[in-house]
């Protein structure tokens, strides 16, 4: 049984309900070694639950479903359940990590407690009754939603109309692309330095990351529209940012600078004709001062493309940094096997939960990747910097780091306590 039911089912009808009920009856006598994964897409923000989002989420599991290694059931509210054997758990955990990356900007994914509400794991040996209750609860919610369908249609339509006016659409994207063609993007470039901060030593800057300030760009070029509201359209937009950034770096006055910088690029850009053209016009000496930052989600999506792109870039003298990781996903990649120079992990507030365990895990991963190669980013507070230092981390990036540099230059930087025992 491989029930890849329609992902567009709504509360008014659930064609797969009988099939799921029969499957659960079958599982009642065959639970040993079976697991289940429940993915709660319905708990995401509305802007992350459009048709193409649902299709992309399901597609992540398509290989394991089509190979008959997992049974897939779509629910009316766009959640879904997968059942599988223990021997493919690794594949399912990898797929679950990918789907969390797809919606990494959604509040539901930020924080360990919230993310558990998005992807819930069950061992049918002990949790079978819990899965039965879950299905019953979802059925009841869908029935209630169906009953309310008629009376609230006008109100929902009004809310949806207002919401769409602020969400990035293909039409808004086309307008933005035209505006960008006539806009000096250098006005929206921001520099965020990666620094080495060790107790009793001066702060040392390794390189400055050049990024496009999406918020400033949106408020100037397309006010009122959230450019990040649709991950797939925003991904397309970042490719435009890539091309404009390459054009900026190719200017003679920028090329003559000797400062080390990093730039964010899509893997597709690194393999494009535009990058080859940029390469032909770049001073050879400048290549050794540029770190190219590639997204972890792109590596998960196409490892072969990453390996090809990184080999090409390193052969030309660039360094590679992998970013877009959190403390929950930092163990999924091996920096040395991926032939990368740096690994960047974003600090999140939930690191303070279970503090000692989180400190030990962060310290172990930082040591494994190399203390001079591991960057803790998004350091916004003194407490975040102190936490990283207690784990032995040496390289930091974030707004607090920028203020620390300014304060040190004015003799006002109070260094957080650093545990020397972890160094």
CSV table of C-alpha atoms in Angstrom, one decimal:
chain,number,residue,atom,x,y,z
A,1,UNK,CA,0.0,0.0,0.0
A,2,UNK,CA,1.5,3.3,-1.1
A,3,UNK,CA,-1.2,5.9,-0.5
A,4,UNK,CA,0.1,9.2,-1.9
A,5,UNK,CA,-3.3,10.9,-1.6
A,6,UNK,CA,-4.1,14.4,-2.8
A,7,UNK,CA,-2.4,17.2,-0.8
A,8,UNK,CA,-5.2,19.6,-1.8
A,9,UNK,CA,-7.9,17.8,0.2
A,10,UNK,CA,-10.0,20.2,2.3
A,11,UNK,CA,-12.2,19.9,5.4
A,12,UNK,CA,-15.3,19.4,3.3
A,13,UNK,CA,-14.2,15.9,2.3
A,14,UNK,CA,-11.4,13.4,3.2
A,15,UNK,CA,-11.1,10.8,0.6
A,16,UNK,CA,-8.3,9.0,2.4
A,17,UNK,CA,-10.0,8.6,5.7
A,18,UNK,CA,-11.3,5.1,5.1
A,19,UNK,CA,-7.9,4.0,3.7
A,20,UNK,CA,-6.1,5.3,6.8
A,21,UNK,CA,-8.6,3.6,9.1
A,22,UNK,CA,-8.0,0.3,7.4
A,23,UNK,CA,-4.3,0.8,7.5
A,24,UNK,CA,-4.4,1.5,11.3
A,25,UNK,CA,-6.5,-1.7,11.8
A,26,UNK,CA,-3.8,-3.6,9.9
A,27,UNK,CA,-1.0,-2.0,12.0
A,28,UNK,CA,-2.8,-3.1,15.2
A,29,UNK,CA,-1.3,-6.5,14.8
A,30,UNK,CA,2.0,-5.5,13.1
A,31,UNK,CA,3.5,-2.7,15.2
A,32,UNK,CA,6.9,-4.2,15.9
A,33,UNK,CA,9.7,-2.0,14.5
A,34,UNK,CA,7.3,0.4,12.9
A,35,UNK,CA,7.5,4.2,13.4
A,36,UNK,CA,5.3,7.2,12.4
A,37,UNK,CA,6.1,10.8,11.6
A,38,UNK,CA,3.4,13.5,11.9
A,39,UNK,CA,4.1,16.8,10.1
A,40,UNK,CA,1.8,19.6,11.1
A,41,UNK,CA,1.9,22.0,8.1
A,42,UNK,CA,-1.4,23.4,9.3
A,43,UNK,CA,0.4,25.1,12.3
A,44,UNK,CA,2.6,27.2,10.0
A,45,UNK,CA,1.8,30.8,9.2
A,46,UNK,CA,-0.7,31.1,6.3
A,47,UNK,CA,2.0,32.6,4.0
A,48,UNK,CA,3.9,29.3,4.3
A,49,UNK,CA,0.9,27.1,3.5
A,50,UNK,CA,0.2,27.8,-0.1
A,51,UNK,CA,-0.2,25.1,-2.7
A,52,UNK,CA,3.4,25.2,-3.9
A,53,UNK,CA,4.6,25.0,-0.3
A,54,UNK,CA,2.6,21.8,0.3
A,55,UNK,CA,3.8,20.3,-2.9
A,56,UNK,CA,7.4,21.0,-2.1
A,57,UNK,CA,7.0,19.6,1.5
A,58,UNK,CA,5.6,16.4,0.1
A,59,UNK,CA,8.2,16.1,-2.6
A,60,UNK,CA,10.9,15.9,0.1
A,61,UNK,CA,9.6,12.5,1.0
A,62,UNK,CA,8.8,11.4,-2.5
A,63,UNK,CA,11.8,9.0,-3.0
A,64,UNK,CA,11.1,7.0,0.2
A,65,UNK,CA,7.4,6.9,-0.6
A,66,UNK,CA,7.8,5.8,-4.2
A,67,UNK,CA,10.3,3.1,-3.2
A,68,UNK,CA,7.5,1.7,-1.0
A,69,UNK,CA,9.6,2.2,2.1
A,70,UNK,CA,7.0,4.5,3.7
A,71,UNK,CA,3.2,4.8,3.7
A,72,UNK,CA,2.0,8.4,3.2
A,73,UNK,CA,-1.4,9.8,4.2
A,74,UNK,CA,-2.4,13.4,3.5
A,75,UNK,CA,-5.0,14.9,6.0
A,76,UNK,CA,-7.7,17.4,5.0
A,77,UNK,CA,-5.9,20.3,6.8
A,78,UNK,CA,-2.7,19.7,4.8
A,79,UNK,CA,-0.9,17.9,7.7
A,80,UNK,CA,0.4,14.4,6.8
A,81,UNK,CA,1.3,11.1,8.4
A,82,UNK,CA,4.1,8.7,7.3
A,83,UNK,CA,4.5,5.2,8.6
A,84,UNK,CA,7.8,3.3,8.0
A,85,UNK,CA,10.2,0.6,9.4
A,86,UNK,CA,13.0,1.3,11.8
A,87,UNK,CA,15.6,0.6,9.1
A,88,UNK,CA,14.8,3.7,7.1
A,89,UNK,CA,14.7,6.0,10.1
A,90,UNK,CA,17.9,7.7,9.0
A,91,UNK,CA,16.4,8.6,5.6
A,92,UNK,CA,13.3,10.0,7.4
A,93,UNK,CA,15.3,12.1,9.8
A,94,UNK,CA,17.2,13.6,6.9
A,95,UNK,CA,14.0,14.4,5.1
A,96,UNK,CA,12.5,15.9,8.3
A,97,UNK,CA,15.6,18.1,8.7
A,98,UNK,CA,15.1,19.3,5.1
A,99,UNK,CA,11.5,20.2,5.6
A,100,UNK,CA,12.4,22.2,8.7
A,101,UNK,CA,14.9,24.1,6.6
A,102,UNK,CA,12.2,24.9,4.1
A,103,UNK,CA,10.2,26.8,6.7
A,104,UNK,CA,13.1,28.0,8.9
A,105,UNK,CA,11.8,31.6,9.1
A,106,UNK,CA,8.4,30.4,10.5
A,107,UNK,CA,8.0,31.0,14.2
A,108,UNK,CA,6.9,27.4,14.6
A,109,UNK,CA,10.4,26.2,13.7
A,110,UNK,CA,12.3,28.6,15.9
A,111,UNK,CA,13.0,26.8,19.2
A,112,UNK,CA,13.2,23.2,20.2
A,113,UNK,CA,9.7,23.2,21.9
A,114,UNK,CA,8.0,24.8,18.9
A,115,UNK,CA,9.8,22.5,16.3
A,116,UNK,CA,8.5,19.4,18.2
A,117,UNK,CA,5.0,20.7,17.5
A,118,UNK,CA,5.8,20.7,13.8
A,119,UNK,CA,7.4,17.3,13.4
A,120,UNK,CA,6.3,14.6,15.9
A,121,UNK,CA,7.8,11.1,16.1
A,122,UNK,CA,6.0,8.0,17.3
A,123,UNK,CA,7.2,4.4,18.0
A,124,UNK,CA,4.2,2.3,17.3
A,125,UNK,CA,5.3,-0.3,19.8
A,126,UNK,CA,4.5,2.1,22.6
A,127,UNK,CA,2.7,5.0,21.0
A,128,UNK,CA,0.1,3.3,18.9
A,129,UNK,CA,-2.8,4.5,21.0
A,130,UNK,CA,-1.4,8.1,20.8
A,131,UNK,CA,-1.5,7.9,17.0
A,132,UNK,CA,-5.1,6.7,17.1
A,133,UNK,CA,-6.0,9.6,19.4
A,134,UNK,CA,-4.2,12.1,17.1
A,135,UNK,CA,-6.1,10.9,14.1
A,136,UNK,CA,-9.4,11.2,15.9
A,137,UNK,CA,-8.5,14.7,17.1
A,138,UNK,CA,-7.6,15.8,13.6
A,139,UNK,CA,-10.9,14.3,12.2
A,140,UNK,CA,-12.9,16.2,14.8
A,141,UNK,CA,-11.1,19.5,14.0
A,142,UNK,CA,-11.7,19.0,10.3
A,143,UNK,CA,-15.4,18.3,10.9
A,144,UNK,CA,-15.7,21.5,13.0
A,145,UNK,CA,-13.9,23.5,10.3
A,146,UNK,CA,-16.2,22.1,7.6
A,147,UNK,CA,-19.3,23.2,9.6
A,148,UNK,CA,-18.0,26.7,9.9
A,149,UNK,CA,-17.1,26.9,6.3
A,150,UNK,CA,-20.3,28.6,5.0
A,151,UNK,CA,-20.8,31.3,7.7
A,152,UNK,CA,-17.2,32.6,7.7
A,153,UNK,CA,-16.5,32.5,4.0
A,154,UNK,CA,-16.9,36.3,3.5
A,155,UNK,CA,-14.8,37.2,6.5
A,156,UNK,CA,-12.0,34.8,5.4
A,157,UNK,CA,-12.1,36.2,1.9
A,158,UNK,CA,-11.7,39.7,3.4
A,159,UNK,CA,-8.7,38.7,5.6
A,160,UNK,CA,-7.1,36.8,2.7
A,161,UNK,CA,-7.4,39.8,0.4
A,162,UNK,CA,-5.7,42.0,3.0
A,163,UNK,CA,-3.0,39.4,3.7
A,164,UNK,CA,-2.2,39.0,0.0
A,165,UNK,CA,-1.6,42.7,-0.3
A,166,UNK,CA,1.5,42.4,1.9
A,167,UNK,CA,2.8,39.0,0.7
A,168,UNK,CA,5.3,38.7,-2.1
A,169,UNK,CA,3.5,37.5,-5.3
A,170,UNK,CA,4.9,36.8,-8.8
A,171,UNK,CA,3.4,40.2,-9.9
A,172,UNK,CA,5.2,42.0,-7.0
A,173,UNK,CA,8.4,40.2,-7.8
A,174,UNK,CA,8.3,41.2,-11.4
A,175,UNK,CA,7.8,44.8,-10.4
A,176,UNK,CA,10.7,44.6,-7.9
A,177,UNK,CA,13.0,43.1,-10.6
A,178,UNK,CA,12.3,46.0,-12.9
A,179,UNK,CA,12.9,48.5,-10.1
A,180,UNK,CA,16.2,46.8,-9.1
A,181,UNK,CA,17.5,47.2,-12.7
A,182,UNK,CA,17.5,51.0,-12.1
A,183,UNK,CA,18.5,51.0,-8.4
A,184,UNK,CA,22.0,51.4,-7.0
A,185,UNK,CA,22.2,48.3,-4.8
A,186,UNK,CA,25.4,49.5,-3.1
A,187,UNK,CA,23.1,51.7,-1.0
A,188,UNK,CA,21.6,48.6,0.6
A,189,UNK,CA,24.9,46.7,1.2
A,190,UNK,CA,25.7,46.0,4.8
A,191,UNK,CA,28.9,44.7,6.4
A,192,UNK,CA,28.8,42.2,9.3
A,193,UNK,CA,32.3,41.3,10.5
A,194,UNK,CA,33.4,37.8,11.6
A,195,UNK,CA,35.7,38.3,14.6
A,196,UNK,CA,37.9,36.3,16.9
A,197,UNK,CA,37.1,37.2,20.5
A,198,UNK,CA,39.3,35.6,23.1
A,199,UNK,CA,39.6,36.7,26.7
A,200,UNK,CA,42.3,39.3,27.4
A,201,UNK,CA,43.1,39.6,23.7
A,202,UNK,CA,42.2,42.4,21.2
A,203,UNK,CA,39.3,41.6,19.0
A,204,UNK,CA,40.6,40.5,15.6
A,205,UNK,CA,38.5,40.8,12.4
A,206,UNK,CA,38.8,37.8,10.0
A,207,UNK,CA,36.6,39.1,7.2
A,208,UNK,CA,33.5,41.2,6.7
A,209,UNK,CA,30.3,39.6,5.2
A,210,UNK,CA,28.7,41.8,2.6
A,211,UNK,CA,24.9,41.3,2.5
A,212,UNK,CA,21.9,43.0,0.9
A,213,UNK,CA,19.7,44.6,3.6
A,214,UNK,CA,16.4,43.1,2.5
A,215,UNK,CA,14.4,45.2,5.0
A,216,UNK,CA,15.9,48.5,3.8
A,217,UNK,CA,15.5,47.4,0.1
A,218,UNK,CA,11.8,46.5,0.6
A,219,UNK,CA,11.0,49.7,2.5
A,220,UNK,CA,12.5,51.8,-0.3
A,221,UNK,CA,11.7,49.9,-3.5
A,222,UNK,CA,8.5,48.0,-2.6
A,223,UNK,CA,7.1,49.3,0.7
A,224,UNK,CA,4.5,47.3,2.5
A,225,UNK,CA,5.5,43.9,1.0
A,226,UNK,CA,7.3,41.2,3.0
A,227,UNK,CA,9.9,40.0,0.6
A,228,UNK,CA,10.6,36.9,2.7
A,229,UNK,CA,6.9,35.9,3.0
A,230,UNK,CA,7.2,33.3,0.1
A,231,UNK,CA,10.4,31.3,0.5
A,232,UNK,CA,10.4,30.1,-3.2
A,233,UNK,CA,9.9,33.6,-4.7
A,234,UNK,CA,12.5,35.0,-2.3
A,235,UNK,CA,14.9,32.3,-3.4
A,236,UNK,CA,14.5,33.5,-7.0
A,237,UNK,CA,15.0,37.0,-5.8
A,238,UNK,CA,18.3,36.1,-4.1
A,239,UNK,CA,19.7,35.0,-7.5
A,240,UNK,CA,19.1,38.6,-8.7
A,241,UNK,CA,21.0,39.8,-5.5
A,242,UNK,CA,23.8,37.4,-6.5
A,243,UNK,CA,24.2,39.0,-9.9
A,244,UNK,CA,24.1,42.5,-8.6
A,245,UNK,CA,26.7,41.7,-5.9
A,246,UNK,CA,29.0,40.2,-8.5
A,247,UNK,CA,28.7,43.3,-10.6
A,248,UNK,CA,29.5,45.4,-7.6
A,249,UNK,CA,32.6,43.4,-6.8
A,250,UNK,CA,33.8,43.6,-10.4
A,251,UNK,CA,34.2,47.4,-10.2
A,252,UNK,CA,37.9,48.5,-10.4
A,253,UNK,CA,37.8,50.4,-7.1
A,254,UNK,CA,36.4,47.5,-5.2
A,255,UNK,CA,38.8,45.0,-6.8
A,256,UNK,CA,41.8,47.1,-5.6
A,257,UNK,CA,40.8,46.7,-2.0
A,258,UNK,CA,42.8,44.2,0.0
A,259,UNK,CA,40.3,43.6,2.8
A,260,UNK,CA,38.9,40.1,3.3
A,261,UNK,CA,35.2,39.8,2.6
A,262,UNK,CA,32.6,37.1,2.3
A,263,UNK,CA,29.6,37.1,0.0
A,264,UNK,CA,26.4,34.9,0.0
A,265,UNK,CA,25.8,33.1,-3.2
A,266,UNK,CA,23.5,30.4,-4.4
A,267,UNK,CA,25.2,27.2,-5.7
A,268,UNK,CA,23.4,27.7,-9.0
A,269,UNK,CA,25.0,31.2,-9.3
A,270,UNK,CA,28.5,29.7,-8.6
A,271,UNK,CA,27.9,27.3,-11.6
A,272,UNK,CA,26.5,30.0,-13.8
A,273,UNK,CA,27.8,31.9,-16.9
A,274,UNK,CA,27.5,35.1,-14.9
A,275,UNK,CA,30.0,33.8,-12.3
A,276,UNK,CA,32.4,32.7,-15.1
A,277,UNK,CA,32.2,36.2,-16.6
A,278,UNK,CA,32.8,37.7,-13.2
A,279,UNK,CA,35.8,35.4,-12.8
A,280,UNK,CA,37.4,36.4,-16.1
A,281,UNK,CA,37.4,40.1,-15.1
A,282,UNK,CA,38.5,39.6,-11.4
A,283,UNK,CA,42.0,40.4,-10.4
A,284,UNK,CA,43.8,37.1,-9.5
A,285,UNK,CA,45.0,38.5,-6.2
A,286,UNK,CA,41.5,39.5,-5.2
A,287,UNK,CA,40.2,35.8,-5.3
A,288,UNK,CA,42.3,34.9,-2.2
A,289,UNK,CA,40.5,37.6,-0.2
A,290,UNK,CA,37.0,36.4,-0.9
A,291,UNK,CA,35.0,33.8,1.2
A,292,UNK,CA,32.0,32.4,-0.6
A,293,UNK,CA,29.1,31.5,1.8
A,294,UNK,CA,26.8,28.7,0.6
A,295,UNK,CA,23.5,27.7,2.3
A,296,UNK,CA,23.3,24.4,4.1
A,297,UNK,CA,19.8,23.8,2.6
A,298,UNK,CA,21.3,23.9,-0.9
A,299,UNK,CA,23.8,21.2,0.1
A,300,UNK,CA,21.0,19.0,1.4
A,301,UNK,CA,19.1,19.6,-1.8
A,302,UNK,CA,21.9,18.7,-4.2
A,303,UNK,CA,25.1,17.5,-2.7
A,304,UNK,CA,26.7,16.7,-6.1
A,305,UNK,CA,26.1,20.3,-7.3
A,306,UNK,CA,27.7,21.6,-4.1
A,307,UNK,CA,30.8,19.4,-4.4
A,308,UNK,CA,31.2,20.5,-8.0
A,309,UNK,CA,30.8,24.2,-7.2
A,310,UNK,CA,33.1,24.1,-4.1
A,311,UNK,CA,35.8,22.3,-6.0
A,312,UNK,CA,35.7,24.8,-8.7
A,313,UNK,CA,35.7,27.8,-6.3
A,314,UNK,CA,38.6,26.4,-4.2
A,315,UNK,CA,40.6,25.7,-7.3
A,316,UNK,CA,40.3,29.4,-8.2
A,317,UNK,CA,41.5,30.5,-4.8
A,318,UNK,CA,38.2,31.2,-3.0
A,319,UNK,CA,37.4,29.9,0.5
A,320,UNK,CA,34.1,28.3,1.3
A,321,UNK,CA,31.9,28.8,4.3
A,322,UNK,CA,28.7,26.9,5.0
A,323,UNK,CA,26.0,28.8,6.7
A,324,UNK,CA,22.3,28.5,7.6
A,325,UNK,CA,22.8,25.9,10.4
A,326,UNK,CA,21.5,25.9,14.0
A,327,UNK,CA,22.5,24.0,17.0
A,328,UNK,CA,19.9,21.4,16.1
A,329,UNK,CA,21.3,20.8,12.6
A,330,UNK,CA,25.0,21.6,13.1
A,331,UNK,CA,25.9,17.9,13.5
A,332,UNK,CA,24.4,16.9,10.2
A,333,UNK,CA,27.3,18.2,8.1
A,334,UNK,CA,31.0,17.4,8.3
A,335,UNK,CA,33.1,20.5,7.3
A,336,UNK,CA,36.2,18.6,6.4
A,337,UNK,CA,34.4,16.0,4.2
A,338,UNK,CA,32.6,18.8,2.5
A,339,UNK,CA,36.0,20.5,1.9
A,340,UNK,CA,34.8,23.8,3.4
A,341,UNK,CA,36.9,26.3,5.3
A,342,UNK,CA,34.3,27.5,7.7
A,343,UNK,CA,31.1,26.3,9.3
A,344,UNK,CA,28.6,28.9,10.6
A,345,UNK,CA,25.9,28.2,13.2
A,346,UNK,CA,23.2,30.7,14.1
A,347,UNK,CA,22.7,31.3,17.8
A,348,UNK,CA,19.1,30.9,18.9
A,349,UNK,CA,17.6,31.7,22.3
A,350,UNK,CA,16.6,28.1,23.0
A,351,UNK,CA,20.2,27.3,23.5
A,352,UNK,CA,19.7,28.6,27.1
A,353,UNK,CA,17.2,25.7,27.7
A,354,UNK,CA,19.1,22.8,29.2
A,355,UNK,CA,22.1,25.1,29.4
A,356,UNK,CA,24.8,22.6,30.5
A,357,UNK,CA,23.8,20.0,27.9
A,358,UNK,CA,23.7,22.6,25.2
A,359,UNK,CA,27.1,24.0,26.3
A,360,UNK,CA,28.7,20.5,26.1
A,361,UNK,CA,27.2,19.8,22.7
A,362,UNK,CA,28.2,23.1,21.2
A,363,UNK,CA,31.7,22.7,22.6
A,364,UNK,CA,32.0,19.2,21.2
A,365,UNK,CA,30.9,20.3,17.7
A,366,UNK,CA,33.1,23.4,17.7
A,367,UNK,CA,36.1,21.3,18.6
A,368,UNK,CA,35.3,18.7,16.0
A,369,UNK,CA,35.1,21.3,13.2
A,370,UNK,CA,38.0,23.3,14.6
A,371,UNK,CA,37.9,26.4,16.9
A,372,UNK,CA,39.4,28.5,14.2
A,373,UNK,CA,36.9,27.3,11.6
A,374,UNK,CA,33.6,27.4,13.6
A,375,UNK,CA,31.6,30.6,13.6
A,376,UNK,CA,28.7,31.4,16.0
A,377,UNK,CA,26.6,34.0,14.3
A,378,UNK,CA,23.6,36.2,15.1
A,379,UNK,CA,25.2,37.2,18.4
A,380,UNK,CA,22.7,39.9,19.5
A,381,UNK,CA,23.4,40.2,23.3
A,382,UNK,CA,26.3,40.0,25.8
A,383,UNK,CA,24.7,36.8,27.2
A,384,UNK,CA,24.9,35.1,23.8
A,385,UNK,CA,28.6,36.0,23.4
A,386,UNK,CA,29.3,34.8,26.9
A,387,UNK,CA,27.5,31.5,26.2
A,388,UNK,CA,29.5,30.9,23.1
A,389,UNK,CA,32.8,31.7,24.9
A,390,UNK,CA,31.9,29.3,27.7
A,391,UNK,CA,31.6,26.6,25.1
A,392,UNK,CA,35.1,27.5,23.8
A,393,UNK,CA,33.9,29.2,20.6
A,394,UNK,CA,36.3,31.8,19.3
A,395,UNK,CA,34.7,33.2,16.2
A,396,UNK,CA,31.6,35.3,16.4
A,397,UNK,CA,29.3,37.5,14.2
A,398,UNK,CA,26.3,39.6,15.0
A,399,UNK,CA,25.2,43.1,16.0
A,400,UNK,CA,26.6,42.7,19.5
A,401,UNK,CA,30.0,41.9,17.9
A,402,UNK,CA,29.8,45.1,15.9
A,403,UNK,CA,29.0,47.1,19.1
A,404,UNK,CA,31.9,45.3,20.9
A,405,UNK,CA,34.3,46.4,18.2
A,406,UNK,CA,33.1,50.0,18.5
A,407,UNK,CA,33.3,49.9,22.3
A,408,UNK,CA,36.8,48.4,22.3
A,409,UNK,CA,38.0,51.2,20.0
A,410,UNK,CA,36.6,53.7,22.6
A,411,UNK,CA,38.0,51.7,25.5
A,412,UNK,CA,34.6,50.7,26.8
A,413,UNK,CA,34.2,47.0,25.9
A,414,UNK,CA,33.6,44.9,29.0
A,415,UNK,CA,34.5,41.3,28.1
A,416,UNK,CA,32.1,38.6,29.1
A,417,UNK,CA,33.3,35.9,31.4
A,418,UNK,CA,35.0,33.1,29.5
A,419,UNK,CA,35.6,29.6,31.0
A,420,UNK,CA,39.2,28.9,30.4
A,421,UNK,CA,38.7,25.2,31.2
A,422,UNK,CA,37.0,24.7,27.9
A,423,UNK,CA,39.7,26.3,25.8
